[in-house]
Structures are given as C-alpha cells and as structure tokens.
Short mmCIF file of C-alpha atoms in Angstrom, two decimals:
data_model
loop_
_atom_site.label_atom_id
_atom_site.label_comp_id
_atom_site.label_asym_id
_atom_site.label_seq_id
_atom_site.Cartn_x
_atom_site.Cartn_y
_atom_site.Cartn_z
CA MET A 1226 0.00 0.00 0.00
CA GLN A 1227 1.45 3.36 -0.98
CA GLU A 1228 0.19 6.69 0.21
CA GLY A 1229 -0.50 9.18 -2.55
CA HIS A 1230 -1.97 6.63 -4.94
CA PRO A 1231 -5.72 6.08 -5.45
CA GLY A 1232 -5.55 2.45 -4.46
CA THR A 1233 -3.67 -0.83 -4.51
CA GLU A 1234 -3.81 -3.66 -7.01
CA ASP A 1235 -6.38 -5.51 -4.96
CA GLY A 1236 -8.71 -2.52 -5.13
CA SER A 1237 -8.44 -1.45 -1.51
CA ALA A 1238 -8.34 2.26 -0.85
CA VAL A 1239 -5.27 4.06 0.45
CA ALA A 1240 -5.49 4.92 4.15
CA GLY A 1241 -5.18 8.55 5.16
CA SER A 1242 -7.63 10.15 2.76
CA LYS A 1243 -10.89 11.20 4.33
CA ASP A 1244 -12.73 10.44 1.11
CA THR A 1245 -11.29 6.96 0.61
CA VAL A 1246 -11.89 5.99 4.23
CA HIS A 1247 -15.51 7.07 3.81
CA SER A 1248 -15.81 5.05 0.61
CA ILE A 1249 -14.57 1.90 2.32
CA ALA A 1250 -16.96 2.44 5.22
CA VAL A 1251 -19.97 2.95 2.98
CA ALA A 1252 -19.25 -0.18 0.97
CA GLY A 1253 -19.07 -2.28 4.14
CA SER A 1254 -22.20 -0.72 5.58
CA VAL A 1255 -24.41 -1.22 2.55
CA ALA A 1256 -23.47 -4.88 2.29
CA THR A 1257 -24.26 -5.47 5.94
CA VAL A 1258 -27.55 -3.60 5.86
CA SER A 1259 -28.64 -5.48 2.76
CA SER A 1260 -28.16 -8.85 4.43
CA THR A 1261 -29.13 -7.91 7.96
CA ALA A 1262 -32.28 -5.97 7.11
CA VAL A 1263 -34.05 -9.12 5.92
CA ALA A 1264 -33.84 -10.98 9.22
CA GLY A 1265 -33.51 -8.16 11.76
CA SER A 1266 -35.44 -5.06 12.72
CA ALA A 1267 -34.73 -1.83 10.87
CA ALA A 1268 -32.94 -0.34 13.86
CA THR A 1269 -30.69 -3.39 14.16
CA ALA A 1270 -29.88 -3.30 10.46
CA VAL A 1271 -28.79 0.32 10.50
CA SER A 1272 -26.78 -0.02 13.69
CA ALA A 1273 -25.04 -3.15 12.41
CA GLY A 1274 -24.21 -1.42 9.15
CA VAL A 1275 -22.41 1.44 10.85
CA THR A 1276 -20.60 -0.99 13.13
CA ALA A 1277 -19.33 -2.78 10.03
CA SER A 1278 -17.99 0.53 8.76
CA VAL A 1279 -15.99 1.09 11.91
CA GLY A 1280 -14.49 -2.38 11.57
CA THR A 1281 -13.45 -1.69 8.00
CA VAL A 1282 -11.90 1.65 8.90
CA ALA A 1283 -10.02 0.03 11.77
CA SER A 1284 -8.50 -2.61 9.49
CA THR A 1285 -7.39 0.13 7.09
CA ALA A 1286 -5.61 1.85 9.97
CA VAL A 1287 -3.49 -1.24 10.58
CA ALA A 1288 -2.04 -1.00 7.08
CA GLY A 1289 -1.18 2.70 7.30
CA SER A 1290 1.63 4.64 8.94
CA SER A 1291 1.22 5.77 12.53
CA GLY A 1292 0.17 9.24 11.35
CA THR A 1293 -2.42 7.79 9.03
CA ALA A 1294 -3.67 5.41 11.70
CA GLY A 1295 -4.27 8.35 14.01
CA SER A 1296 -6.46 10.17 11.51
CA VAL A 1297 -8.35 6.99 10.62
CA ALA A 1298 -8.96 6.35 14.32
CA VAL A 1299 -10.65 9.75 14.58
CA ALA A 1300 -12.92 8.81 11.66
CA ALA A 1301 -13.76 5.55 13.42
CA SER A 1302 -14.73 7.36 16.62
CA VAL A 1303 -17.00 9.73 14.68
CA LEU A 1304 -18.66 6.73 13.02
CA THR A 1305 -19.25 5.20 16.44
CA VAL A 1306 -21.11 8.33 17.53
CA LEU A 1307 -22.97 8.30 14.23
CA SER A 1308 -24.18 4.73 14.80
CA VAL A 1309 -25.81 5.81 18.07
CA ALA A 1310 -27.43 8.85 16.44
CA VAL A 1311 -28.74 6.84 13.49
CA ALA A 1312 -30.12 4.10 15.73
CA ALA A 1313 -31.92 6.72 17.81
CA CYS A 1314 -33.44 8.33 14.72
CA VAL A 1315 -34.56 4.99 13.30
CA ALA A 1316 -36.27 4.10 16.56
CA VAL A 1317 -38.36 7.26 16.24
CA LEU A 1318 -38.82 7.54 12.48
CA GLY A 1319 -38.89 3.94 11.31
CA CYS A 1320 -36.81 2.71 8.37
CA VAL A 1321 -37.16 0.98 5.02
CA ALA A 1322 -33.45 0.02 4.83
CA CYS A 1323 -32.77 2.45 1.97
CA THR A 1324 -29.17 2.81 3.32
CA ARG A 1325 -29.05 6.55 2.60
CA CYS A 1326 -28.31 7.33 6.23
CA ILE A 1327 -25.34 4.96 6.14
CA ALA A 1328 -23.84 6.70 3.10
CA CYS A 1329 -23.20 9.75 5.28
CA VAL A 1330 -20.46 12.31 4.71
CA LEU A 1331 -21.30 14.08 7.97
CA CYS A 1332 -22.98 17.03 6.23
CA LEU A 1333 -25.64 16.64 8.93
CA LYS A 1334 -28.46 17.80 6.70
CA CYS A 1335 -30.43 14.79 7.87
CA THR A 1336 -33.72 16.32 6.79
CA ASP A 1337 -32.74 15.62 3.17
CA CYS A 1338 -31.96 11.95 3.86
CA ILE A 1339 -34.24 10.51 6.53
CA GLY A 1340 -36.55 13.34 7.51
CA CYS A 1341 -36.58 15.15 10.83
CA ILE A 1342 -39.05 15.71 13.64
CA ALA A 1343 -36.72 17.84 15.78
CA CYS A 1344 -36.09 15.06 18.30
CA SER A 1345 -32.56 16.47 18.84
CA ASN A 1346 -30.87 13.05 18.71
CA CYS A 1347 -28.41 14.44 16.18
CA THR A 1348 -27.22 17.16 18.57
CA GLY A 1349 -24.66 14.86 20.20
CA LEU A 1350 -23.10 14.09 16.83
CA ARG A 1351 -22.95 17.79 15.91
CA PHE A 1352 -21.06 18.62 19.10
CA ALA A 1353 -18.76 15.62 18.58
CA ILE A 1354 -17.50 16.99 15.27
CA GLY A 1355 -17.50 20.65 16.29
CA LYS A 1356 -20.77 21.88 14.81
CA THR A 1357 -23.02 23.46 17.40
CA ASP A 1358 -25.80 24.90 15.24
CA VAL A 1359 -28.33 22.08 15.14
CA HIS A 1360 -30.11 23.59 12.14
CA ALA A 1361 -27.03 24.60 10.09
#
C-alpha cells in the first residue's frame, strides 16, 4: 500500500484520505444492511451497518503509517457516535433500509436523507465533530 496513490492492485483504498476511508466504510455498511435488514429489525440493520464501517476503517488503519492510523482512528470514533445517532433516529422515524443514512459524509443535513421531527438526537453528533448549530 502506498500513500499518494488512489488504491492498490487488490482494489483497496489508500489509508489517510478522508474520502477513501468514507468510501470503504460505505461499501461495508451497505453490504451489511442489505443482508441484515431481511432478518432483523430496521434499527438493528442500520446499527449493524455502521458498526461494520468502523471495523473496516479500523483494518485500514493497521495497514497505514502511525500518522495515518491516528487520523483513521478519529474517523472511526465519529462513526461510532454516528451509529448511536442513526439508531436513535430509526427508533423514532422507522426505516425501510434504503441505506441513505449509512452513506453519510457528515454534512448533517439529515432532513434531506431521513426526515426530521426535531427530536434532537443528532445534537450529540454535531457537538462531537465541532458543529453546534443544530439547524445549520
């Protein structure tokens, strides 16, 4: 694996890029949601999908340099907070396993993706990544 290149021969993304780490996480999440949603509840499917993302990001960190691993670890901790926020929203709003909330780039405009009833569950995530205006 070489930093500075878009990927390796086996198709895995290079660690250290925020975009590539997100891409790996989304791919893992969608696969998990697709298989889990059939047997489990909607809330379980979404939560399991985000957990799978964290696992994928963590394995990418192992392959990177210590500097890269540090930045990937931060992304993993944000995804952990996100999994709690998404699970809370699903419990209130319901879910049809469309996976749009898993493919999140932390823009936090959740109204566009899953709707919003001002339950404030997303507030914890906003503070976690330094955004304090809940309606920004």
